[in-house]
Amino acid sequence: MDSQNSRPLSSGPELFCRYAQPPNLLGYCGPADSDGVTAVVDGLTLPSDELRRLAGAFEGAWPYLELIGD
């Protein structure tokens, strides 16, 4: 269970956002607008195409995510 929310973070995109949020907030990687990543961590459900867009903005991680997904 997520310690801040009542529901577990169980999907791959949600878990990715959880671990990607801290460096994203510091401006190290990912989209300049971190609202989408923060929204997922805060428990909002985003459409899968929006999650894919967010993950794709992490240029360093995205190729590895695609490789793992294949």
CSV table of C-alpha atoms in Angstrom, one decimal:
chain,number,residue,atom,x,y,z
A,1,MET,CA,0.0,0.0,0.0
A,2,ASP,CA,1.0,3.5,-0.6
A,3,SER,CA,1.7,5.2,2.7
A,4,GLN,CA,0.0,8.5,1.6
A,5,ASN,CA,-3.0,7.0,-0.3
A,6,SER,CA,-5.5,4.3,0.5
A,7,ARG,CA,-5.0,2.3,-2.7
A,8,PRO,CA,-1.9,0.3,-3.8
A,9,LEU,CA,0.3,1.5,-6.7
A,10,SER,CA,0.3,-1.6,-8.7
A,11,SER,CA,0.6,-0.8,-12.4
A,12,GLY,CA,4.0,-0.4,-14.1
A,13,PRO,CA,3.4,3.2,-15.2
A,14,GLU,CA,2.3,4.1,-11.7
A,15,LEU,CA,5.4,2.6,-10.1
A,16,PHE,CA,7.6,4.3,-12.7
A,17,CYS,CA,6.1,7.6,-11.8
A,18,ARG,CA,6.7,6.9,-8.1
A,19,TYR,CA,10.4,6.3,-8.6
A,20,ALA,CA,10.8,9.0,-11.3
A,21,GLN,CA,9.1,11.8,-9.3
A,22,PRO,CA,12.0,12.9,-7.0
A,23,PRO,CA,14.6,13.5,-9.8
A,24,ASN,CA,11.9,15.0,-12.0
A,25,LEU,CA,10.9,17.5,-9.3
A,26,LEU,CA,14.6,18.5,-9.0
A,27,GLY,CA,14.8,19.0,-12.8
A,28,TYR,CA,17.2,16.2,-13.4
A,29,CYS,CA,15.1,14.3,-15.9
A,30,GLY,CA,11.7,13.9,-17.5
A,31,PRO,CA,9.2,16.6,-18.6
A,32,ALA,CA,9.7,20.2,-17.5
A,33,ASP,CA,6.1,20.2,-16.3
A,34,SER,CA,6.1,17.7,-13.4
A,35,ASP,CA,2.4,18.0,-12.7
A,36,GLY,CA,1.5,14.8,-14.6
A,37,VAL,CA,4.1,12.7,-12.7
A,38,THR,CA,3.0,14.2,-9.4
A,39,ALA,CA,-0.7,13.6,-10.2
A,40,VAL,CA,-0.1,9.9,-10.7
A,41,VAL,CA,1.9,9.7,-7.4
A,42,ASP,CA,-0.9,11.5,-5.7
A,43,GLY,CA,-3.4,8.8,-6.8
A,44,LEU,CA,-5.0,10.3,-9.9
A,45,THR,CA,-5.6,7.9,-12.8
A,46,LEU,CA,-4.4,9.1,-16.1
A,47,PRO,CA,-5.2,7.6,-19.5
A,48,SER,CA,-2.6,5.1,-20.8
A,49,ASP,CA,-1.6,7.4,-23.7
A,50,GLU,CA,-0.9,10.2,-21.2
A,51,LEU,CA,1.2,7.8,-19.0
A,52,ARG,CA,3.1,6.7,-22.1
A,53,ARG,CA,3.8,10.4,-23.0
A,54,LEU,CA,5.0,11.1,-19.5
A,55,ALA,CA,7.3,8.0,-19.4
A,56,GLY,CA,8.6,8.8,-22.9
A,57,ALA,CA,9.7,12.2,-21.6
A,58,PHE,CA,12.3,10.5,-19.5
A,59,GLU,CA,14.8,10.1,-22.3
A,60,GLY,CA,17.3,8.2,-20.3
A,61,ALA,CA,14.9,5.6,-18.9
A,62,TRP,CA,12.5,5.2,-21.9
A,63,PRO,CA,14.7,2.9,-24.0
A,64,TYR,CA,15.2,0.6,-21.1
A,65,LEU,CA,11.5,0.5,-20.4
A,66,GLU,CA,10.8,-0.4,-24.0
A,67,LEU,CA,13.5,-3.1,-23.8
A,68,ILE,CA,12.0,-4.6,-20.6
A,69,GLY,CA,8.5,-4.3,-22.1
A,70,ASP,CA,9.5,-6.3,-25.2
